[in-house]
GROMACS .gro file of C-alpha atoms in nm:
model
  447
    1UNK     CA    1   0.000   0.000   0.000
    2UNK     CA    2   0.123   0.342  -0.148
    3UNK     CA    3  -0.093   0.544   0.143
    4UNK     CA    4  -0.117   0.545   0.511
    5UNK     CA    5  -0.407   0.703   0.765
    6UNK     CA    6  -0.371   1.058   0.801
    7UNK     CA    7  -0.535   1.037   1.150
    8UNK     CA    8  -0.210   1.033   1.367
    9UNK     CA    9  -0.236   0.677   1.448
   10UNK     CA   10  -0.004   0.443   1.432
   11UNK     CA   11   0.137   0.277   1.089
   12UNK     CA   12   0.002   0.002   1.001
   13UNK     CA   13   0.303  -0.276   1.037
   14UNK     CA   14   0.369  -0.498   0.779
   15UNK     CA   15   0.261  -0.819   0.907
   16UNK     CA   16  -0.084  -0.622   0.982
   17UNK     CA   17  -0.055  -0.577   0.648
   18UNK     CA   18  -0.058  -0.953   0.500
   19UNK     CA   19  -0.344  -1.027   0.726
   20UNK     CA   20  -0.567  -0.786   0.637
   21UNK     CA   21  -0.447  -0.859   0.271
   22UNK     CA   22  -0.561  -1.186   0.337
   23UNK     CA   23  -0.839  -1.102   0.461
   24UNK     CA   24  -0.983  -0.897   0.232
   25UNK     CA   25  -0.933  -1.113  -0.038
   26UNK     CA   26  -1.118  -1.390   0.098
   27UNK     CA   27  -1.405  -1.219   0.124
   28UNK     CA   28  -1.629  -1.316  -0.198
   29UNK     CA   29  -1.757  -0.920  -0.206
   30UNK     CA   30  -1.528  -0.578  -0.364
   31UNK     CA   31  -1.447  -0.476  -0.002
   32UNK     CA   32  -1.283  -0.099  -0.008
   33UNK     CA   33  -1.113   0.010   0.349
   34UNK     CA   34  -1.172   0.397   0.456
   35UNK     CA   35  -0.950   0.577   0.745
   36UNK     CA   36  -1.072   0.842   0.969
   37UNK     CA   37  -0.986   1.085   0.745
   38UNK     CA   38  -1.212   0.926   0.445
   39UNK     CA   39  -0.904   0.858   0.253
   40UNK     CA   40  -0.915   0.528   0.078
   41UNK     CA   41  -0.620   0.311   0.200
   42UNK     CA   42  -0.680  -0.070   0.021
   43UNK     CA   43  -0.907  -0.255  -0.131
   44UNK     CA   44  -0.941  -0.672  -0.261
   45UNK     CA   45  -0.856  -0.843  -0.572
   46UNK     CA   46  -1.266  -0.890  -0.584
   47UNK     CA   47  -1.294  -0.491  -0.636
   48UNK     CA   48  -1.050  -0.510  -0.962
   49UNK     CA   49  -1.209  -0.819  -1.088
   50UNK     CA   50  -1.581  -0.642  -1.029
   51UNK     CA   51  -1.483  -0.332  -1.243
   52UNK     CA   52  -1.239  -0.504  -1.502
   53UNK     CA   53  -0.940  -0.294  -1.354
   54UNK     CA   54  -0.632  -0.367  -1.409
   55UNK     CA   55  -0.455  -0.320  -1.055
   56UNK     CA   56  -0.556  -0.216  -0.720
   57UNK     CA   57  -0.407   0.122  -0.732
   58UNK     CA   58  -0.633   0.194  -1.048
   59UNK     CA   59  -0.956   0.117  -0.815
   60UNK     CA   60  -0.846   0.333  -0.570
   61UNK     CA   61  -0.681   0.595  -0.766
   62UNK     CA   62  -1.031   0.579  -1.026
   63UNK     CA   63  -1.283   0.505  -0.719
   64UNK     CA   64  -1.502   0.837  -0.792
   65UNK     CA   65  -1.536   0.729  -1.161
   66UNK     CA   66  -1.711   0.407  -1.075
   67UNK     CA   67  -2.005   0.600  -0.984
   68UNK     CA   68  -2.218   0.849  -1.192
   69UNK     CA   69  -2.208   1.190  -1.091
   70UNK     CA   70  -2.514   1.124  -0.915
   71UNK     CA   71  -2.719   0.859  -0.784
   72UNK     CA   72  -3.092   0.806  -0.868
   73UNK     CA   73  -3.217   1.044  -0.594
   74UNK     CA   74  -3.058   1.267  -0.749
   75UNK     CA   75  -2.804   1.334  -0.461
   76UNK     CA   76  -2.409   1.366  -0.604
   77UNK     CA   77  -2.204   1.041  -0.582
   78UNK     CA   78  -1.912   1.221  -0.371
   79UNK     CA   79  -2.136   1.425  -0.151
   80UNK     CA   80  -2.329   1.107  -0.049
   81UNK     CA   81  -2.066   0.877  -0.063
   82UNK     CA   82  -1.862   1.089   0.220
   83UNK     CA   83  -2.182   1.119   0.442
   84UNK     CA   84  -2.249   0.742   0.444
   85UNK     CA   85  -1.860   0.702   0.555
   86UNK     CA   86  -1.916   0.934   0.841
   87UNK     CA   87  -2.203   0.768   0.922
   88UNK     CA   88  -2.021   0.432   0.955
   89UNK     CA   89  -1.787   0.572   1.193
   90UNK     CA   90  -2.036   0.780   1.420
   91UNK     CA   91  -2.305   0.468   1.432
   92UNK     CA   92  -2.079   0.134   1.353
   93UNK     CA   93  -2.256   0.003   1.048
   94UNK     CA   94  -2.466   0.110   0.772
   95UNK     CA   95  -2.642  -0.058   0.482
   96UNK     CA   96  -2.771   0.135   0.168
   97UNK     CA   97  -2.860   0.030  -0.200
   98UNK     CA   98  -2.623   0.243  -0.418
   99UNK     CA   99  -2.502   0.243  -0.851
  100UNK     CA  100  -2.187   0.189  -0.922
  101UNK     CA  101  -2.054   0.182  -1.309
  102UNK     CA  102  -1.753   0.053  -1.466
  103UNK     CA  103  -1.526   0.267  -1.622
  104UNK     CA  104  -1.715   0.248  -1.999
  105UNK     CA  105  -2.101   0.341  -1.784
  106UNK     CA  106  -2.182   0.031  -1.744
  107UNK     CA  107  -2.455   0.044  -1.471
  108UNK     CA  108  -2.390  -0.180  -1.147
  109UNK     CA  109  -2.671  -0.156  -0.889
  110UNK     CA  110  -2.534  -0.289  -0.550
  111UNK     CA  111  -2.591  -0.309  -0.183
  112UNK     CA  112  -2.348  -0.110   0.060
  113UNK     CA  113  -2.232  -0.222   0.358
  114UNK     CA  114  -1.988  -0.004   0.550
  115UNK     CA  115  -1.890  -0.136   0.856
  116UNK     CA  116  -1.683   0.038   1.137
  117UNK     CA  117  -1.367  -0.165   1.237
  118UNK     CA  118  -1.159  -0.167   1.540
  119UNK     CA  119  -0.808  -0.137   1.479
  120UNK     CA  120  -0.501  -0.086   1.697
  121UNK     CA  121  -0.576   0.324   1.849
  122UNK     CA  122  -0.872   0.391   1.624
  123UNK     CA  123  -1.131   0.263   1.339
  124UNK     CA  124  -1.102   0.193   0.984
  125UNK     CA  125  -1.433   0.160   0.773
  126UNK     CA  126  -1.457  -0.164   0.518
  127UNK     CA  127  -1.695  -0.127   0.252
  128UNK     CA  128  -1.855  -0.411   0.105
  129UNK     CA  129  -1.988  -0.384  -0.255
  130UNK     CA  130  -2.249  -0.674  -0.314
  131UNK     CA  131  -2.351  -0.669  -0.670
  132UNK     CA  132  -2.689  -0.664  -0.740
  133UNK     CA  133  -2.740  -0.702  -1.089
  134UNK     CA  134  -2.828  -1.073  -1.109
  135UNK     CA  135  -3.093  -0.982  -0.786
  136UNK     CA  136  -3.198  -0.703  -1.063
  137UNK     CA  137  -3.239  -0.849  -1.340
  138UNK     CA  138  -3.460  -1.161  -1.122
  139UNK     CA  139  -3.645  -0.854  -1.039
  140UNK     CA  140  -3.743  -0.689  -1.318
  141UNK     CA  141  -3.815  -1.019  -1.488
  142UNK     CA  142  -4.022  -1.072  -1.184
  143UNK     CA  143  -4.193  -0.750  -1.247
  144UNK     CA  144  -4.238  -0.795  -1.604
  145UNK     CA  145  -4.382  -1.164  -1.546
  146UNK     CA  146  -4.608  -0.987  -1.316
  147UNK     CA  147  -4.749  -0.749  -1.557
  148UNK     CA  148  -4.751  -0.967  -1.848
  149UNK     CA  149  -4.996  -1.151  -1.587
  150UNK     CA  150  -5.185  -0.860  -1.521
  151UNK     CA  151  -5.242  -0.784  -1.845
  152UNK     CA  152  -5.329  -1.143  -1.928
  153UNK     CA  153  -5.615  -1.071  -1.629
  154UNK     CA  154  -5.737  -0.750  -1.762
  155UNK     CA  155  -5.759  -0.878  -2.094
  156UNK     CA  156  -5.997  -1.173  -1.954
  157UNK     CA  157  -6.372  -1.127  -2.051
  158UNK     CA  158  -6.470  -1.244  -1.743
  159UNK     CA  159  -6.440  -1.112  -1.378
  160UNK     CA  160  -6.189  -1.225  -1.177
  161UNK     CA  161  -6.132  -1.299  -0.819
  162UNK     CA  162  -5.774  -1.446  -0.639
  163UNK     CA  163  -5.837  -1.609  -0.290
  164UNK     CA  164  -5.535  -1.715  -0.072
  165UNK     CA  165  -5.567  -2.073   0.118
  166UNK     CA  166  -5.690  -1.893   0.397
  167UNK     CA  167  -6.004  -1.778   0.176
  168UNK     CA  168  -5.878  -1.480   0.198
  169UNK     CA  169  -5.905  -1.219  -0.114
  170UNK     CA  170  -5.596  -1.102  -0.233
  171UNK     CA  171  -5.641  -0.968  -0.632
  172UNK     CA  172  -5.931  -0.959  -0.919
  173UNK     CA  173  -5.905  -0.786  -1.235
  174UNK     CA  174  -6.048  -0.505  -1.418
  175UNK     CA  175  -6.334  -0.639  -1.574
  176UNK     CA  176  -6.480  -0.677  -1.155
  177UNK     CA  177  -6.453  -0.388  -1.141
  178UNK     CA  178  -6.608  -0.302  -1.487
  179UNK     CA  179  -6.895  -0.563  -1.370
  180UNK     CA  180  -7.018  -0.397  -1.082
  181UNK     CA  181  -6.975  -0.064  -1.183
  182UNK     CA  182  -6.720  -0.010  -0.926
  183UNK     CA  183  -6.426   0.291  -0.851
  184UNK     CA  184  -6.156   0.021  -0.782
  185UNK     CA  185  -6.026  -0.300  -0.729
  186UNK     CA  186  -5.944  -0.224  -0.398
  187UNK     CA  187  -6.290  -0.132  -0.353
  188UNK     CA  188  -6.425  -0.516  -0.512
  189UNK     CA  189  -6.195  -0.676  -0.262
  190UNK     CA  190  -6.325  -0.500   0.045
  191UNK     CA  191  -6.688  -0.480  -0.036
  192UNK     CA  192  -6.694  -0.833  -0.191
  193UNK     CA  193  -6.940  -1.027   0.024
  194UNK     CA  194  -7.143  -0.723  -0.030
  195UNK     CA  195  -7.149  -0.846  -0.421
  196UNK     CA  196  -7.400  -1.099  -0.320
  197UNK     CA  197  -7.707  -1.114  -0.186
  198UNK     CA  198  -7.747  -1.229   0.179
  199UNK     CA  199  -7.925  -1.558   0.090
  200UNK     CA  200  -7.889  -1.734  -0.252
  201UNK     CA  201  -8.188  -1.883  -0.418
  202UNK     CA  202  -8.157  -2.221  -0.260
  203UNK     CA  203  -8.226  -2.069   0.094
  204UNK     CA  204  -7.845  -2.058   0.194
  205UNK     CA  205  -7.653  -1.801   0.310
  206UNK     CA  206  -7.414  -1.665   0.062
  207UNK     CA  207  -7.102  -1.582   0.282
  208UNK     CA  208  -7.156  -1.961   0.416
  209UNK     CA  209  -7.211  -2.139   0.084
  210UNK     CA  210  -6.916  -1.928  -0.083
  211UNK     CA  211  -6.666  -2.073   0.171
  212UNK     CA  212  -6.815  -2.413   0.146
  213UNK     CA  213  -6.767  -2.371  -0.267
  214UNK     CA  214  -6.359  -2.264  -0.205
  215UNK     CA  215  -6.324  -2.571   0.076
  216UNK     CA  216  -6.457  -2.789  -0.216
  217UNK     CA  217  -6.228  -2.636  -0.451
  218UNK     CA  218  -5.930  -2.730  -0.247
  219UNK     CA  219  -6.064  -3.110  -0.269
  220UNK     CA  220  -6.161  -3.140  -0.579
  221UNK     CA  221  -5.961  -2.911  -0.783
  222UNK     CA  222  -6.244  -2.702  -1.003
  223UNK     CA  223  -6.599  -2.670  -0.947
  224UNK     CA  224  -6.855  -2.477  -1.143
  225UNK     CA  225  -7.188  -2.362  -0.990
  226UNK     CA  226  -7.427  -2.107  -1.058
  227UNK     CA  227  -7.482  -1.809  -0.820
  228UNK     CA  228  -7.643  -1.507  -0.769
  229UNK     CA  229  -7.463  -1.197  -0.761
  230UNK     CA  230  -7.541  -0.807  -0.743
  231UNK     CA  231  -7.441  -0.441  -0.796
  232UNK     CA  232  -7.434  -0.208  -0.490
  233UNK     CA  233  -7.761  -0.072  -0.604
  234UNK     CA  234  -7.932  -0.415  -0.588
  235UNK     CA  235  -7.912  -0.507  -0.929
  236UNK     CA  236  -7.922  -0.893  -0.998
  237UNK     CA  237  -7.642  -1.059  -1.180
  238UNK     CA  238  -7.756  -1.430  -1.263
  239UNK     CA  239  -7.366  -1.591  -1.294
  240UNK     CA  240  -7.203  -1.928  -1.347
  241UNK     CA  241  -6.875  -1.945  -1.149
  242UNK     CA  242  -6.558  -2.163  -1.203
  243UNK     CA  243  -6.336  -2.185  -0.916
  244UNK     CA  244  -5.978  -2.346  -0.972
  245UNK     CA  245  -5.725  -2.446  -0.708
  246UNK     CA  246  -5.402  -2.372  -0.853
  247UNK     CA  247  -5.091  -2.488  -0.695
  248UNK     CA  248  -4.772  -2.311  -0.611
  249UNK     CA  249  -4.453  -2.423  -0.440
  250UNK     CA  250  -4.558  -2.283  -0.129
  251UNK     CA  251  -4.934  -2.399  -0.131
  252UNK     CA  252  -5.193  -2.316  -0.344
  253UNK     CA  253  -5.432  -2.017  -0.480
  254UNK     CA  254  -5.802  -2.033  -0.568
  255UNK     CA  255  -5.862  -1.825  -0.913
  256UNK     CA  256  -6.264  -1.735  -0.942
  257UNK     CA  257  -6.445  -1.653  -1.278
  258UNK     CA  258  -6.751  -1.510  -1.291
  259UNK     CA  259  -6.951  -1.552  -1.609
  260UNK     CA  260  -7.211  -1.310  -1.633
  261UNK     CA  261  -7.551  -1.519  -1.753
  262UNK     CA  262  -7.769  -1.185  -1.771
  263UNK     CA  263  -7.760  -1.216  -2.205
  264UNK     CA  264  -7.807  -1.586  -2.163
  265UNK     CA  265  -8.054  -1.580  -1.942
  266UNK     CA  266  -8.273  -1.352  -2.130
  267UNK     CA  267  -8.237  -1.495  -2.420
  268UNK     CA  268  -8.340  -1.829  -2.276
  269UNK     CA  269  -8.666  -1.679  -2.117
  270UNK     CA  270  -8.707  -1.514  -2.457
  271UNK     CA  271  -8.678  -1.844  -2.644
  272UNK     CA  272  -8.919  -1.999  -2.356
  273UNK     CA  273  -9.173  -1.753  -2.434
  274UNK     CA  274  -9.113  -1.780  -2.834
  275UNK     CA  275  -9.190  -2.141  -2.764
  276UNK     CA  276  -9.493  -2.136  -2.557
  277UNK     CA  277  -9.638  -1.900  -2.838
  278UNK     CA  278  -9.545  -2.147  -3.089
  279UNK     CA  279  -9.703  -2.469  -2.882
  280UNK     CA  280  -9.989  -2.288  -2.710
  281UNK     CA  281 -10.330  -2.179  -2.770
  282UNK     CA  282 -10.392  -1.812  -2.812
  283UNK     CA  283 -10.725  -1.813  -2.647
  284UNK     CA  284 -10.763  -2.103  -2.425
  285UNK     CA  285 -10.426  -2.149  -2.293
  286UNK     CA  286 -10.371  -2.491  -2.344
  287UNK     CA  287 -10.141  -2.699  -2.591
  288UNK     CA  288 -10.255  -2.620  -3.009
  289UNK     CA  289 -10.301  -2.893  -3.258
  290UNK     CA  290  -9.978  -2.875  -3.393
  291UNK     CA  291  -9.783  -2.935  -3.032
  292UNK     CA  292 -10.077  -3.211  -2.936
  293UNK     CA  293  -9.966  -3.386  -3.240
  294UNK     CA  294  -9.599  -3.389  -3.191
  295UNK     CA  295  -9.612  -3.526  -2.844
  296UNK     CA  296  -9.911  -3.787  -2.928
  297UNK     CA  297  -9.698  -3.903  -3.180
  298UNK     CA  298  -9.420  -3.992  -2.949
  299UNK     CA  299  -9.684  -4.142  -2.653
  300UNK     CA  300  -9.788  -4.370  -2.962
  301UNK     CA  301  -9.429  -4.486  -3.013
  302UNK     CA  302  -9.330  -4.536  -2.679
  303UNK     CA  303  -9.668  -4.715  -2.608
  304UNK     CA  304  -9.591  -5.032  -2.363
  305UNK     CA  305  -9.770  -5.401  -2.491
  306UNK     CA  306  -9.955  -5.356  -2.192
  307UNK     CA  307 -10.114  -5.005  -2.262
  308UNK     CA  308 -10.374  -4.888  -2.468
  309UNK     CA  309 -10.439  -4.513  -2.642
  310UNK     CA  310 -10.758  -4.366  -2.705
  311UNK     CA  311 -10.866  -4.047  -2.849
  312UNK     CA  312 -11.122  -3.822  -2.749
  313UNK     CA  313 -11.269  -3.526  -2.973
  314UNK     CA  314 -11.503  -3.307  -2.774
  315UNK     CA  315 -11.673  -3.038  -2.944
  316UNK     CA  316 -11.952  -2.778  -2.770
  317UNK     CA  317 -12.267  -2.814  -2.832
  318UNK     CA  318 -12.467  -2.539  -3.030
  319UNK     CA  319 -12.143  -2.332  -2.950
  320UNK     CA  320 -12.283  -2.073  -3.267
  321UNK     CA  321 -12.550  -1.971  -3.063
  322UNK     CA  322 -12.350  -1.865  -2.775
  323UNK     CA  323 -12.106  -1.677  -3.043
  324UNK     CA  324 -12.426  -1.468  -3.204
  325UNK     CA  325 -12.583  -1.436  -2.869
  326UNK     CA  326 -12.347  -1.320  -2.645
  327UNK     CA  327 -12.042  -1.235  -2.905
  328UNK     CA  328 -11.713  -1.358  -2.979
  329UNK     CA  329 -11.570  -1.198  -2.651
  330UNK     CA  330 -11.790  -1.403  -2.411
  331UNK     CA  331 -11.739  -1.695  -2.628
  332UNK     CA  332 -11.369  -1.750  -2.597
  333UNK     CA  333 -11.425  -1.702  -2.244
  334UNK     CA  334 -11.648  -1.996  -2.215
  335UNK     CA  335 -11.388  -2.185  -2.493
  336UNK     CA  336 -11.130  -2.096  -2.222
  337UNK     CA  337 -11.343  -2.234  -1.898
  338UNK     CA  338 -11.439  -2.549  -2.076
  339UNK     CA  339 -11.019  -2.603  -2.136
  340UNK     CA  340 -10.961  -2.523  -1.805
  341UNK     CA  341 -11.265  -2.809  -1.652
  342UNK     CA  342 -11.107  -3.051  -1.918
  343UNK     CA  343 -10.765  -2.960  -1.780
  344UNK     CA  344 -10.904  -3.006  -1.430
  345UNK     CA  345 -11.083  -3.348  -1.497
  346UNK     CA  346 -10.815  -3.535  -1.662
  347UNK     CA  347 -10.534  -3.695  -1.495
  348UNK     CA  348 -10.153  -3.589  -1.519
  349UNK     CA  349 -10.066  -3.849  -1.765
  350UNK     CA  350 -10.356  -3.715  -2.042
  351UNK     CA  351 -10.319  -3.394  -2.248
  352UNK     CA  352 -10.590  -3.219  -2.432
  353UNK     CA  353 -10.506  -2.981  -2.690
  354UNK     CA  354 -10.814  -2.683  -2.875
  355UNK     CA  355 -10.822  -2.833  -3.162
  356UNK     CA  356 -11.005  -2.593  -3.398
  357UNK     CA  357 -11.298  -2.387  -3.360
  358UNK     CA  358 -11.501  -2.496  -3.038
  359UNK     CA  359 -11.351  -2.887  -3.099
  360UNK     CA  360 -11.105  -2.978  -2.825
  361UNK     CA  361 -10.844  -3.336  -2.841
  362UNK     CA  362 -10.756  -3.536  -2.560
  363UNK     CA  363 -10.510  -3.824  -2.581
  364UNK     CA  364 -10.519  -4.078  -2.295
  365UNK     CA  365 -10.298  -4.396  -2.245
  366UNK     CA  366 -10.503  -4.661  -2.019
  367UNK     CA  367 -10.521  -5.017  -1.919
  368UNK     CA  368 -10.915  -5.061  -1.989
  369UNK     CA  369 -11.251  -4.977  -2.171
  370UNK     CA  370 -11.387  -4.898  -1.861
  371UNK     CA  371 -11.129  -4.639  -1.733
  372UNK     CA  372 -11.201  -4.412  -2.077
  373UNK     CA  373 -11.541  -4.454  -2.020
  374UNK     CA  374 -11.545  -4.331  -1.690
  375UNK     CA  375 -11.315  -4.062  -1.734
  376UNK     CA  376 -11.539  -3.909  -2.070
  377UNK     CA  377 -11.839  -3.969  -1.865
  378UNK     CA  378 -11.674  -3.737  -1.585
  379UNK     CA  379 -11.555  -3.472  -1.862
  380UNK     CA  380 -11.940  -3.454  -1.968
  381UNK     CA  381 -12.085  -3.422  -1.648
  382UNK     CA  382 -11.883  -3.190  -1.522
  383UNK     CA  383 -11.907  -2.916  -1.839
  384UNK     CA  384 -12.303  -3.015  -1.827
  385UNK     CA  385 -12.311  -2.921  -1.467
  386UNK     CA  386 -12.092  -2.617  -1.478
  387UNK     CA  387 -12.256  -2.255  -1.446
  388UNK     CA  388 -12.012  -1.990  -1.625
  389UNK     CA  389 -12.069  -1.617  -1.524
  390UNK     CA  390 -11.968  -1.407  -1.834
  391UNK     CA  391 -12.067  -1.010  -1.824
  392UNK     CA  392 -12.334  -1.058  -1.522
  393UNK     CA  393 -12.509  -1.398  -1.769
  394UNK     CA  394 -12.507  -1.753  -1.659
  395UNK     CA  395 -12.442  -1.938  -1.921
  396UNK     CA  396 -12.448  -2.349  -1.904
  397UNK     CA  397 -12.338  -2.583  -2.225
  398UNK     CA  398 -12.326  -2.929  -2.293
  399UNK     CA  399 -12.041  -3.116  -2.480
  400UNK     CA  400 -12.018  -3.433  -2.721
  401UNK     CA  401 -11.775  -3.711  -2.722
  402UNK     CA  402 -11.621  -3.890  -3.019
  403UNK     CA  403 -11.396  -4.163  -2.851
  404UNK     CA  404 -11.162  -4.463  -3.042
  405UNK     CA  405 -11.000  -4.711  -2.879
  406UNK     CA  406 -10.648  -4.813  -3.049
  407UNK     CA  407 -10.703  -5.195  -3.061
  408UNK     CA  408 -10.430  -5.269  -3.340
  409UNK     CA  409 -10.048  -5.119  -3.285
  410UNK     CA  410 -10.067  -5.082  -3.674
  411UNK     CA  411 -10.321  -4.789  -3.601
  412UNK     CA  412 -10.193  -4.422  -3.741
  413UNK     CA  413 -10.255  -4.182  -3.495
  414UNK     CA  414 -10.456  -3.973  -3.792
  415UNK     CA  415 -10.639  -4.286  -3.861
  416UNK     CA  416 -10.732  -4.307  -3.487
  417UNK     CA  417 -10.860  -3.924  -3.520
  418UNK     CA  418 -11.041  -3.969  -3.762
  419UNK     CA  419 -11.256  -4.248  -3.624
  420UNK     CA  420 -11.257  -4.025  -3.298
  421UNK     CA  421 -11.427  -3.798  -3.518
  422UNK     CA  422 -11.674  -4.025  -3.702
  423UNK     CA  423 -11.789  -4.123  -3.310
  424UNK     CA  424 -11.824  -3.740  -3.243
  425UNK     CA  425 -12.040  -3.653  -3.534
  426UNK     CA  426 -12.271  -4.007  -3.419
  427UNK     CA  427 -12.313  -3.847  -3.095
  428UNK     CA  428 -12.420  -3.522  -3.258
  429UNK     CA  429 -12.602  -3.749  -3.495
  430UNK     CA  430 -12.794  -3.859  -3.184
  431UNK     CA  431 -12.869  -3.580  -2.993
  432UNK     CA  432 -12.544  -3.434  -2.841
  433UNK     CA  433 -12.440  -3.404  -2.485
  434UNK     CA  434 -12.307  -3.806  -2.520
  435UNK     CA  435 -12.056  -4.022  -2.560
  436UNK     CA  436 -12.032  -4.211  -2.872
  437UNK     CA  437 -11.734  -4.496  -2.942
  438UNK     CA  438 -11.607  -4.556  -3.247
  439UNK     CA  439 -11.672  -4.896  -3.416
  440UNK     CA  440 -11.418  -5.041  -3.665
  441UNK     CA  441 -11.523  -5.361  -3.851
  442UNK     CA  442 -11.171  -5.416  -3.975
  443UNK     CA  443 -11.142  -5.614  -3.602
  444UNK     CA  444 -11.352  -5.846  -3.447
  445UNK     CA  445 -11.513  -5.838  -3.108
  446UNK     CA  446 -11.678  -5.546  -2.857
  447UNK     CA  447 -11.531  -5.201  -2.915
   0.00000   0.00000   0.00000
């Protein structure tokens, strides 16, 4: 060493010299040693190697030139470098992030640690220089892997929620916030449960059933539920939600996507609607001729060996003299009261259709003669017996019944109409307000 402390002390000797020679250049970090004075008096072979010296005495002689003229604070190099040295020797130790360059401005971001040492009278100050620029770069890829997955959130269509294993929330994405009409994510995360109603439409409690859903989660590994959800306001959000455990070195996280169902679900209740127009009758309610058919169709082909189908037509009786009498108005209110006592009479498994005009269908799958003839017995008592109140009037009409009995699985279900049909017009034939079964001769034995 070329330079000695200019604080009065003592020289240092030369077999002080080899071991602190030695021990400075075992330590795997540029160390730099400071007198009292701030003078630099040695430094390690790891400072030359750091900065692609060529010597020692260059580092020292060069030491202001391996730091910019100012650090990112904006505080000058010299001015700060001095103040941390003083503050090593008033307080023993001192620890601060600081850049360093080599001599061409190449940038070296390191950690400082000046620490004051004891030595013979006084204290010198080693510096150690631990280079950060691999912890940097680890960083900043870090940081870029983190907004690459932020942007991958933002840039999801659907909102997004990130629970910790303690259920707790920790992150969601824009499109939350965009959801509920919210001022930030912050604010999603901290009024969450509030996001919900207090009970979902099964009866249970939302906060409980959501915790149940993320313990499941942890099981299974994804589930996928519907749930009810809301805006601050009240506002109903219909959702389906997909939670995913997804695991990490350290544990695990529980991602949550909410799939708004709003669109869906009105288009659903729109095609529901679209549908019951299309199937149902305009004035009486009940199934048209068109849906009757379809489904008869399919009870004829899924008809057991043990079953039997018979059709009904029922038409009103003298139903043109309620029409010029009391008008078209009060006449699809009676057509609409006799569906509605048909409805009432027949069992679950039957379905009657308004066939055309006043002229109503009924298909019926039984075991028996008798059990049609009962139940078309009860149809016509119970529209002869009815009273219907229309406008202040009390109006009472009687019904016929057209009824054939499918005796061979051959039969068409048109060809079984139109024998239902044939009976009908015999029981008009004969006086309405009957029954009439059709007779085919193409099979022997009682109808």
């Amino acid at each position: 060493m070329n330079k000695t402390a200019q604080s009065g002390k003592k020289p240092i000797l030369k077999n002080d010299q080899e071991r602190m020679r030695i021990m400075l250049d075992a330590v795997p970090l540029c160390a730099t040693l400071w007198d009292a004075n701030l003078n630099r008096i040695d430094c390690n072979q790891e400072a030359v190697s750091l900065f692609g010296l060529s010597s020692r005495q260059e580092y020292l002689d060069r030491f202001f030139e391996l730091s910019p003229a100012n650090q990112p604070d904006g505080s000058p190099s010299r001015e700060s470098a001095a103040a941390y040295i003083r503050q090593a020797f008033d307080t023993g130790r001192v620890r601060f992030e600081w850049i360093h360059q080599k001599l061409d401005g190449t940038p070296i971001p390191a950690e400082i640690t000046l620490v004051r040492v004891e030595y013979d009278n006084g204290y010198l100050v080693t510096g150690y220089t631990r280079d950060l620029r691999e912890l940097k770069a680890m960083e900043a890829e870090t940081k870029k892997a983190s907004e690459r997955m932020r942007i991958m959130l933002d840039s999801v269509p659907l909102s997004f929620t990130l629970w910790d294993a303690g259920f707790n929330r920790i992150d969601c994405n824009q499109e939350a916030v965009s959801l509920f009409e919210l001022s930030s994510k912050q604010e999603y995360i901290d009024r969450f449960f509030e996001l919900s109603p207090e009970y979902q439409p099964d009866g249970r409690p939302s906060r409980e059933k959501a915790i149940e859903m993320l313990s499941r989660t942890v099981e299974t590994g994804r589930e996928r539920f519907e749930w009810m959800r809301q805006k601050l306001n009240g506002d109903a959000i219909p959702s389906e939600i997909t939670l995913v455990r997804v695991d990490k070195e350290d544990g695990y996280v529980i991602a949550g996507y909410t799939r708004d169902l709003r669109e869906i679900k009105h288009t659903v209740s729109r095609l529901n609607r679209m549908e019951q127009l299309a199937f149902t009758d305009a004035v009486t309610g009940i199934s048209n001729r068109y849906h009757f058919m379809e489904n008869a169709k399919k009870v004829l082909l899924s008809l057991s060996a043990t079953r039997t189908i018979s059709i009904m037509m029922i038409d009103l009786d003298h139903f043109k003299s309620v029409n010029d009498t009391y008008g078209h108005v009060i006449g699809d209110s009676i057509l609409k009261a006799v569906a509605k006592k048909i409805q009432y009479t027949l069992r679950d498994t039957d379905n009657v259709a308004r066939y055309g005009g006043e002229e109503f269908i009924v298909i019926v799958e039984h075991d028996s003669r008798d059990t049609i003839i009962r139940l078309a017995e009860r149809i016509r008592q119970e529209i002869h017996e009815a009273i219907f109140q229309c406008q202040e009037e009390d109006i009472s009409v009687t019904i016929s019944i057209g009824v054939a009995i499918q005796r061979n699985p051959s039969q068409t279900l048109e060809g079984l109409i139109a024998r239902a049909d044939y009976a009908l017009y015999q029981a008009k034939a004969n006086g309405r307000n009957r029954i009439e079964f059709a007779k085919d001769h193409d099979f022997s034995g009682p109808i």
